[in-house]
Amino acid sequence: MVNSLSVKSLFFVATGLVLSPLLAGELRQSRLPYTVPGTGQLVAYGERGEIPRPAKNSDFFGQDATNNLIAPAYVDNKDGTVSDLVTGLVWMKTLGTKMTFAEAQDALRDLNKKGPADWRIPSVKELYSLILYSGQVFGDKSIKLFIDSRFFEQPLGDVSAGEREVDAQVWSATPFNGLTMGRDRSQFGVNFVDGRIKAYPLKDPRTGSPRRMYFRFVRGNPEYGKNNFKANGDGTISDLATGLMWQKGDSRQGLSWKNALAHCRNQTTGGFHDWRMPSAKELQTIVDYTISFQANARPSASALFDFSRIAGPDSKVDVPYYWTGTTLLDGPRPGNMAMYIVFGTAFAKPVDVLVDAHGSGAARADPKSHKEGDRTPVYFGPQGDLQVALNYVRCVRPMNSVS
């Protein structure tokens, strides 16, 4: 299978040992230009928490822990950088201090003068490649980071300065094509303390001064994040960059997480029988961050894909949220929520007005199950995020798999 790693390589990755040059070369040769690493989620979860690994075609089969996802693999270069052997990207090991975008550009120029000269602020797709859903959070308290802390420094928010532990977000170079909270020009960032993506205002909403956040510079593999879609004429779309095949259409109805997993297991689109739910990192690859539903009145993805339309909580036409096979460990019952990706409006009600709080392309989490008969919108968390629980799904399979 293209992108597969040898058992020996996987052992070295799982145990955190240094790979030999031979094994490192094997990983590089297995890589497509936009190879998507797995989420690091090796434990299976049901609707309320951890469960034994489900058997094939049984309830909850098809989530990340049961799929043949590519194990993340890193090498510490002992010079302040870390090489990702799956993506081909090279990262700065440390974050330094929080900076404004202008300060980050100055720091980047200084770094490039020292050479190599191709360091950059990562796109949100590059940055999200580092996320690991073996992490855990409890509200605004960190339990385990959502990044491999053996290789990367990731501080917590400074509680002594009035921050929350989750206030340690890392900014990307990807702007949101719209306004968050109905007023703010924003830039996408990844939170490696709580496992989510959202667009953060460029200015502090309280003071109006430029906002400071962390930056992790990257270099290498300029092809990472660039899709190469091909419509196959049979209800499927191949991404020749990632090696993933997608359904052109979606489930056409909202489903609980358990039923969405079953929906994908039962699909035969294109004559294939190995469809499954995508991981959060896989589904995020098809987001087109140059598009937002707010600015363009269309889903933030290639026009090759068909998206259902729904009535949003504001009664206007919108796009549903889409489930992934990735569980988010958060709150008093870790395992009862799963990640979803936003291709439309990321609704929230922080006060009494509905707003797009996070932007098209955000990655958030919803409860996996929905109380029968309860269709009342629920708004949850510090920003009043809309909780849906009956989300849609678009199934995926590896292009080269023999179904």
PDB file of C-alpha atoms in Angstrom, residues 22 37 56 64 116 129-130 144 162 174 196 208 257 284 310 340 346 401:
ATOM      1  CA  LEU A  22      17.757   3.620   6.387  1.00  0.00           C
ATOM      2  CA  PRO A  37      -0.308  11.863   9.277  1.00  0.00           C
ATOM      3  CA  LYS A  56     -14.851  -5.092  11.917  1.00  0.00           C
ATOM      4  CA  ASP A  64      -9.496   6.557  13.977  1.00  0.00           C
ATOM      5  CA  PRO A 116      18.482  28.338   5.283  1.00  0.00           C
ATOM      6  CA  SER A 129      -0.483  18.271  10.613  1.00  0.00           C
ATOM      7  CA  LEU A 130       1.191  18.344  14.063  1.00  0.00           C
ATOM      8  CA  LYS A 144      -2.124  16.261  28.155  1.00  0.00           C
ATOM      9  CA  GLY A 162      -4.694  36.408  33.926  1.00  0.00           C
ATOM     10  CA  THR A 174      -3.949  31.562   6.701  1.00  0.00           C
ATOM     11  CA  ARG A 196      -9.174  22.883  18.022  1.00  0.00           C
ATOM     12  CA  GLY A 208      -7.808  47.312  19.962  1.00  0.00           C
ATOM     13  CA  TRP A 257     -21.704   9.801  15.488  1.00  0.00           C
ATOM     14  CA  GLN A 284      -9.485  19.270   7.008  1.00  0.00           C
ATOM     15  CA  ILE A 310     -29.708  23.266   5.633  1.00  0.00           C
ATOM     16  CA  TYR A 340     -16.259  18.086  13.208  1.00  0.00           C
ATOM     17  CA  ALA A 346     -19.323  28.336  12.713  1.00  0.00           C
ATOM     18  CA  SER A 401      -6.764   0.040  -1.485  1.00  0.00           C
TER      19      SER A 401
END
